Amino acid sequence: MAYTAGTATFNLDLNDIVEEAYERAGIEVRTGYEFRTARRSLNLLTIEWANRGINLWTIQEGQIVLNTGQNIYPIPDDTIDLLDHVIRQNNGTASTQSDINITRISESTYSTIPNKLANGRPIQVWINRQTAQTNATSVTLNGTITSTDTTITVSNASGLTTTGFIKIDSETISYCNISGNQLLNCNRGQSNTTAAAHTTGAAIYVQNLPCINVWPTPNSGGNYVFVYWRLRRLQDAGNGVNVEDIPFRLIPCLVAGLAFYIAAKRADANPERIIFLKSEYEQQWLLASQEDREKASDRFVPRQLFY
C-alpha cells in the first residue's frame, strides 16, 4: 500500500532557485560569478515585484506614539507605502479605545496649509516616501548639546532643508524649522535611536527618512497613537542557504522570473528561449497575483463634507 508523504513543507533555498533558473535558461552553472550575478538579478526581481502591486504577505501593522508639538515622524526604512491608517485614542484601554479616520493628503495639499504647527487632533497626513539614504554634509555642530536640548546650533544651515532629519553620531534627530543657523523644535532620539549629548564640531549627516507629516500638530493630553498598515520591502536574497522571503505559492513565479532575467543578459542565449521565458514569467506572475489578493467583499465608505 502506498502512502502520502504526510508533509507539506517543500521549499527551495537560494542555491536550488539559482540552479533551477539556470536549467530553465539552458545554461550550466560553472563559476561563482554565475551564482553572484544570479543573486543580484534575484534582488532586482523582487524590487520589480514591489512596483507590480500589493504583496499581501508584506503587510505589517505598526504604531507611532504622537508627541505634543511634533508633526513629523519617521517610519521604518524598508517601507514601500502605507495602505491604511487611523488615529487611536486611549490605546490599550478596552472600554474606551477608539480608532478615528485620518485622511491621506498629497504634498501639494499639505504645502497649502497655512499653519502647519496649529494644535489639535490630527485629521490629515502626508506620507513623504523618501529613500532612507544618509548623506554626508560639510555641516558640523556649533556648541555642545545635552540629550534634552531642543534647539541645535550648527556651523551653517543654508544647505539643510527647512524641516527634516539629521544624524549626529548614532542619534537621529528631527527638526521642524530653521532660524539662521539654529534648528528649532528638535525631537530627540528618533527612528529607534537614543538621545545623547554631543560635542562641538561633531559631523552632521542628512537622513532622507520616509516619514509622515500629520496635521494639526498633536495637542497636549490627546494621547494619540498613529496606527498604520504598511507594505515593506522583500528581504534580500541572502548567502545561498536561505529560503526566500515569499510564500511557497510564489516559488514558481520567482524561478520563472529569475530564468528570464538570467537569459536576457547572456549574449549567447537563444532569442526564442528568452521570449518563451518572458512569456512563462508573465503567466506565472498572473497566476500568483490573482491568488495573492483579498478574498473579502469590497467595502466603500462615503465621506461627506459639510459647509
Tab-separated table of C-alpha atoms in Angstrom:
chain	number	residue	atom	x	y	z
A	1	MET	CA	0.000	0.000	0.000
A	2	ALA	CA	1.304	3.444	-0.932
A	3	TYR	CA	1.151	6.324	1.482
A	4	THR	CA	1.352	10.077	1.041
A	5	ALA	CA	4.388	11.930	2.360
A	6	GLY	CA	2.458	13.386	5.271
A	7	THR	CA	4.295	16.697	4.962
A	8	ALA	CA	3.736	19.947	3.088
A	9	THR	CA	6.988	21.790	3.714
A	10	PHE	CA	8.673	21.813	0.285
A	11	ASN	CA	10.710	24.942	-0.338
A	12	LEU	CA	13.820	25.969	-2.266
A	13	ASP	CA	16.824	27.706	-0.797
A	14	LEU	CA	18.765	30.223	-2.851
A	15	ASN	CA	21.127	27.610	-4.311
A	16	ASP	CA	18.241	25.485	-5.538
A	17	ILE	CA	16.432	28.501	-7.009
A	18	VAL	CA	19.536	29.568	-8.932
A	19	GLU	CA	20.176	26.055	-10.256
A	20	GLU	CA	16.560	25.627	-11.374
A	21	ALA	CA	16.584	29.035	-13.089
A	22	TYR	CA	19.825	28.288	-14.965
A	23	GLU	CA	18.472	24.915	-16.094
A	24	ARG	CA	15.354	26.601	-17.489
A	25	ALA	CA	17.555	29.116	-19.274
A	26	GLY	CA	19.540	26.249	-20.804
A	27	ILE	CA	22.764	27.337	-19.107
A	28	GLU	CA	25.017	25.362	-16.784
A	29	VAL	CA	26.273	26.952	-13.561
A	30	ARG	CA	30.059	26.626	-13.605
A	31	THR	CA	31.593	29.512	-11.665
A	32	GLY	CA	30.981	31.517	-8.521
A	33	TYR	CA	30.387	34.595	-10.650
A	34	GLU	CA	27.318	32.999	-12.221
A	35	PHE	CA	25.878	32.437	-8.762
A	36	ARG	CA	26.713	36.018	-7.751
A	37	THR	CA	25.128	37.568	-10.831
A	38	ALA	CA	22.025	35.401	-10.298
A	39	ARG	CA	21.714	36.659	-6.732
A	40	ARG	CA	21.943	40.238	-7.996
A	41	SER	CA	19.227	39.540	-10.564
A	42	LEU	CA	17.066	37.974	-7.879
A	43	ASN	CA	17.258	41.112	-5.750
A	44	LEU	CA	16.314	43.221	-8.779
A	45	LEU	CA	13.420	40.867	-9.499
A	46	THR	CA	11.926	41.260	-6.019
A	47	ILE	CA	12.262	45.040	-6.309
A	48	GLU	CA	10.310	44.812	-9.562
A	49	TRP	CA	7.552	42.970	-7.674
A	50	ALA	CA	7.164	45.992	-5.399
A	51	ASN	CA	6.198	48.011	-8.493
A	52	ARG	CA	3.683	45.432	-9.729
A	53	GLY	CA	1.182	45.877	-6.923
A	54	ILE	CA	0.356	44.904	-3.351
A	55	ASN	CA	2.151	41.857	-1.997
A	56	LEU	CA	-0.176	40.746	0.787
A	57	TRP	CA	2.467	38.801	2.697
A	58	THR	CA	4.483	42.021	3.180
A	59	ILE	CA	1.709	43.916	5.003
A	60	GLN	CA	2.679	44.817	8.569
A	61	GLU	CA	0.927	46.790	11.281
A	62	GLY	CA	2.834	49.467	13.151
A	63	GLN	CA	2.228	52.197	15.702
A	64	ILE	CA	3.733	55.602	16.381
A	65	VAL	CA	3.056	57.399	19.639
A	66	LEU	CA	2.394	61.044	18.752
A	67	ASN	CA	4.072	63.665	20.904
A	68	THR	CA	2.709	67.091	21.765
A	69	GLY	CA	4.024	69.680	19.306
A	70	GLN	CA	5.678	67.158	16.944
A	71	ASN	CA	4.274	66.912	13.435
A	72	ILE	CA	6.896	64.834	11.587
A	73	TYR	CA	7.682	61.187	12.433
A	74	PRO	CA	9.926	58.619	10.715
A	75	ILE	CA	8.552	55.279	9.578
A	76	PRO	CA	10.652	52.109	9.031
A	77	ASP	CA	13.340	52.437	6.355
A	78	ASP	CA	12.073	49.443	4.380
A	79	THR	CA	8.578	50.877	3.949
A	80	ILE	CA	7.255	50.981	0.387
A	81	ASP	CA	3.980	52.717	1.209
A	82	LEU	CA	1.209	52.907	3.792
A	83	LEU	CA	-2.099	51.254	2.888
A	84	ASP	CA	-4.331	52.353	5.755
A	85	HIS	CA	-4.000	54.436	8.906
A	86	VAL	CA	-6.055	55.704	11.824
A	87	ILE	CA	-5.604	57.850	14.906
A	88	ARG	CA	-6.117	55.766	18.042
A	89	GLN	CA	-7.092	57.306	21.367
A	90	ASN	CA	-6.829	55.605	24.770
A	91	ASN	CA	-4.630	52.888	23.289
A	92	GLY	CA	-4.874	49.597	25.186
A	93	THR	CA	-7.959	50.527	27.218
A	94	ALA	CA	-10.661	48.070	26.212
A	95	SER	CA	-13.646	50.154	27.272
A	96	THR	CA	-12.594	53.493	25.737
A	97	GLN	CA	-10.107	52.743	22.932
A	98	SER	CA	-11.303	54.211	19.645
A	99	ASP	CA	-9.874	54.461	16.124
A	100	ILE	CA	-10.653	57.648	14.207
A	101	ASN	CA	-10.132	58.153	10.494
A	102	ILE	CA	-7.199	60.287	9.350
A	103	THR	CA	-7.251	61.342	5.699
A	104	ARG	CA	-4.211	60.970	3.467
A	105	ILE	CA	-3.393	64.118	1.531
A	106	SER	CA	-0.881	64.962	-1.178
A	107	GLU	CA	2.247	67.067	-0.899
A	108	SER	CA	0.546	69.898	-2.779
A	109	THR	CA	-2.361	69.894	-0.315
A	110	TYR	CA	-0.071	69.753	2.704
A	111	SER	CA	2.032	72.625	1.352
A	112	THR	CA	-1.028	74.910	1.214
A	113	ILE	CA	-1.881	74.504	4.928
A	114	PRO	CA	-1.259	77.990	6.362
A	115	ASN	CA	-0.180	76.996	9.878
A	116	LYS	CA	1.365	73.535	9.997
A	117	LEU	CA	2.036	73.874	13.735
A	118	ALA	CA	-1.589	74.501	14.716
A	119	ASN	CA	-2.560	72.208	17.601
A	120	GLY	CA	-5.417	69.697	17.702
A	121	ARG	CA	-6.312	66.103	16.972
A	122	PRO	CA	-4.581	65.098	13.717
A	123	ILE	CA	-7.080	64.628	10.903
A	124	GLN	CA	-4.772	64.656	7.854
A	125	VAL	CA	-1.460	63.004	6.990
A	126	TRP	CA	1.023	63.496	4.172
A	127	ILE	CA	3.261	60.465	3.602
A	128	ASN	CA	6.713	61.503	2.398
A	129	ARG	CA	8.213	58.455	0.639
A	130	GLN	CA	11.947	59.099	0.883
A	131	THR	CA	14.882	56.813	0.045
A	132	ALA	CA	16.141	56.301	3.629
A	133	GLN	CA	19.651	57.191	2.455
A	134	THR	CA	22.070	59.099	4.674
A	135	ASN	CA	24.100	61.864	3.016
A	136	ALA	CA	27.311	63.448	4.257
A	137	THR	CA	27.476	67.253	4.584
A	138	SER	CA	30.066	69.867	5.479
A	139	VAL	CA	27.894	70.978	8.411
A	140	THR	CA	29.117	70.482	11.983
A	141	LEU	CA	27.699	71.047	15.435
A	142	ASN	CA	28.432	74.531	16.799
A	143	GLY	CA	28.457	74.102	20.571
A	144	THR	CA	27.934	71.131	22.883
A	145	ILE	CA	24.346	69.920	23.376
A	146	THR	CA	22.774	67.708	26.025
A	147	SER	CA	20.397	64.819	25.421
A	148	THR	CA	17.377	67.070	26.082
A	149	ASP	CA	18.201	70.218	24.093
A	150	THR	CA	15.545	71.045	21.513
A	151	THR	CA	17.453	73.881	19.807
A	152	ILE	CA	20.631	72.923	17.949
A	153	THR	CA	23.130	75.409	16.556
A	154	VAL	CA	25.116	74.284	13.513
A	155	SER	CA	28.038	75.767	11.613
A	156	ASN	CA	25.972	76.574	8.526
A	157	ALA	CA	22.307	75.673	7.979
A	158	SER	CA	21.994	77.114	4.482
A	159	GLY	CA	22.298	73.687	2.848
A	160	LEU	CA	19.706	71.972	5.057
A	161	THR	CA	16.032	71.620	4.224
A	162	THR	CA	13.650	73.684	6.333
A	163	THR	CA	12.374	70.557	8.074
A	164	GLY	CA	13.663	67.015	8.200
A	165	PHE	CA	16.054	64.628	9.918
A	166	ILE	CA	19.742	64.812	10.783
A	167	LYS	CA	22.111	62.293	12.346
A	168	ILE	CA	24.764	63.229	14.904
A	169	ASP	CA	26.979	60.327	15.961
A	170	SER	CA	24.445	57.493	16.380
A	171	GLU	CA	21.385	59.658	17.156
A	172	THR	CA	18.680	60.620	14.674
A	173	ILE	CA	17.011	63.978	15.347
A	174	SER	CA	14.026	65.602	13.651
A	175	TYR	CA	13.604	69.361	13.458
A	176	CYS	CA	10.569	71.422	12.492
A	177	ASN	CA	12.076	74.677	11.245
A	178	ILE	CA	15.275	76.723	10.936
A	179	SER	CA	16.161	80.237	12.100
A	180	GLY	CA	19.579	81.390	10.978
A	181	ASN	CA	21.941	78.577	11.916
A	182	GLN	CA	19.649	77.149	14.578
A	183	LEU	CA	17.478	74.064	14.164
A	184	LEU	CA	14.317	74.634	16.197
A	185	ASN	CA	11.709	72.363	17.798
A	186	CYS	CA	14.016	69.349	17.639
A	187	ASN	CA	12.739	65.928	18.642
A	188	ARG	CA	15.488	63.736	20.001
A	189	GLY	CA	16.112	60.020	19.689
A	190	GLN	CA	14.080	59.380	16.552
A	191	SER	CA	13.965	56.193	14.412
A	192	ASN	CA	14.734	53.889	17.361
A	193	THR	CA	17.897	55.748	18.369
A	194	THR	CA	18.775	57.081	21.818
A	195	ALA	CA	19.058	60.773	22.703
A	196	ALA	CA	22.590	61.598	23.821
A	197	ALA	CA	24.937	64.505	24.454
A	198	HIS	CA	27.157	65.628	21.560
A	199	THR	CA	30.272	67.768	21.494
A	200	THR	CA	31.001	70.796	19.335
A	201	GLY	CA	32.450	70.002	15.928
A	202	ALA	CA	30.560	66.714	15.584
A	203	ALA	CA	29.710	65.884	11.960
A	204	ILE	CA	26.088	66.265	10.911
A	205	TYR	CA	24.541	63.994	8.302
A	206	VAL	CA	21.238	64.430	6.478
A	207	GLN	CA	18.867	61.457	6.657
A	208	ASN	CA	16.225	61.190	3.953
A	209	LEU	CA	13.920	59.028	6.030
A	210	PRO	CA	10.433	58.037	4.868
A	211	CYS	CA	8.103	59.819	7.233
A	212	ILE	CA	4.606	61.017	7.994
A	213	ASN	CA	3.594	64.651	8.452
A	214	VAL	CA	0.408	64.973	10.497
A	215	TRP	CA	-1.907	67.971	10.755
A	216	PRO	CA	-2.902	69.502	13.056
A	217	THR	CA	0.141	69.055	15.265
A	218	PRO	CA	-0.879	66.871	18.250
A	219	ASN	CA	-2.147	68.870	21.210
A	220	SER	CA	-1.374	68.072	24.843
A	221	GLY	CA	-3.499	65.490	26.620
A	222	GLY	CA	-4.666	63.799	23.421
A	223	ASN	CA	-2.875	60.503	23.982
A	224	TYR	CA	-2.813	59.932	20.230
A	225	VAL	CA	-1.296	56.899	18.522
A	226	PHE	CA	-0.867	56.745	14.747
A	227	VAL	CA	-1.723	53.160	13.749
A	228	TYR	CA	-0.799	52.118	10.220
A	229	TRP	CA	-0.618	49.145	7.895
A	230	ARG	CA	2.382	49.280	5.602
A	231	LEU	CA	3.921	47.455	2.677
A	232	ARG	CA	7.528	46.528	3.428
A	233	ARG	CA	10.334	45.580	1.071
A	234	LEU	CA	11.132	41.932	0.479
A	235	GLN	CA	14.232	40.755	2.292
A	236	ASP	CA	17.464	40.345	0.344
A	237	ALA	CA	18.347	37.117	-1.431
A	238	GLY	CA	20.876	36.036	1.211
A	239	ASN	CA	24.007	33.894	1.027
A	240	GLY	CA	22.818	30.646	-0.539
A	241	VAL	CA	21.356	28.604	2.292
A	242	ASN	CA	18.443	30.943	2.992
A	243	VAL	CA	14.921	30.432	1.758
A	244	GLU	CA	13.358	33.479	0.146
A	245	ASP	CA	11.020	35.935	1.835
A	246	ILE	CA	7.972	34.754	-0.116
A	247	PRO	CA	5.075	32.309	0.379
A	248	PHE	CA	5.520	28.848	-1.171
A	249	ARG	CA	2.932	29.682	-3.837
A	250	LEU	CA	5.249	32.351	-5.295
A	251	ILE	CA	8.200	29.977	-5.851
A	252	PRO	CA	7.271	29.064	-9.475
A	253	CYS	CA	6.960	32.744	-10.362
A	254	LEU	CA	10.287	33.555	-8.692
A	255	VAL	CA	12.107	30.800	-10.557
A	256	ALA	CA	10.495	31.737	-13.881
A	257	GLY	CA	11.380	35.402	-13.409
A	258	LEU	CA	14.971	34.639	-12.484
A	259	ALA	CA	15.363	32.349	-15.511
A	260	PHE	CA	14.183	35.167	-17.759
A	261	TYR	CA	16.497	37.699	-16.093
A	262	ILE	CA	19.484	35.356	-16.468
A	263	ALA	CA	18.824	34.556	-20.113
A	264	ALA	CA	18.157	38.205	-21.008
A	265	LYS	CA	21.685	39.277	-20.058
A	266	ARG	CA	23.533	36.421	-21.758
A	267	ALA	CA	24.905	37.247	-25.194
A	268	ASP	CA	24.844	33.571	-26.156
A	269	ALA	CA	21.230	32.980	-25.138
A	270	ASN	CA	18.733	31.845	-27.749
A	271	PRO	CA	16.376	34.783	-28.544
A	272	GLU	CA	13.431	32.417	-28.914
A	273	ARG	CA	14.139	30.955	-25.470
A	274	ILE	CA	14.249	34.468	-23.998
A	275	ILE	CA	10.816	35.204	-25.477
A	276	PHE	CA	9.487	31.915	-24.101
A	277	LEU	CA	10.950	32.565	-20.628
A	278	LYS	CA	9.449	36.050	-20.605
A	279	SER	CA	6.024	34.655	-21.524
A	280	GLU	CA	6.301	31.945	-18.872
A	281	TYR	CA	7.293	34.511	-16.242
A	282	GLU	CA	4.319	36.735	-17.049
A	283	GLN	CA	1.977	33.727	-16.932
A	284	GLN	CA	3.315	32.657	-13.546
A	285	TRP	CA	3.018	36.223	-12.242
A	286	LEU	CA	-0.599	36.403	-13.439
A	287	LEU	CA	-1.446	33.167	-11.617
A	288	ALA	CA	0.334	34.269	-8.436
A	289	SER	CA	-1.101	37.784	-8.375
A	290	GLN	CA	-4.654	36.531	-8.939
A	291	GLU	CA	-4.295	34.237	-5.948
A	292	ASP	CA	-2.498	36.762	-3.737
A	293	ARG	CA	-5.442	39.116	-3.279
A	294	GLU	CA	-8.066	39.957	-0.719
A	295	LYS	CA	-10.932	37.484	-0.718
A	296	ALA	CA	-13.279	39.712	1.264
A	297	SER	CA	-16.134	41.699	-0.282
A	298	ASP	CA	-15.394	45.245	-1.390
A	299	ARG	CA	-16.376	47.925	1.094
A	300	PHE	CA	-16.951	51.556	0.122
A	301	VAL	CA	-17.318	54.242	2.786
A	302	PRO	CA	-18.557	57.626	1.528
A	303	ARG	CA	-17.033	60.697	3.137
A	304	GLN	CA	-19.338	63.704	3.303
A	305	LEU	CA	-18.218	67.277	3.646
A	306	PHE	CA	-20.477	69.977	5.010
A	307	TYR	CA	-20.054	73.698	4.526
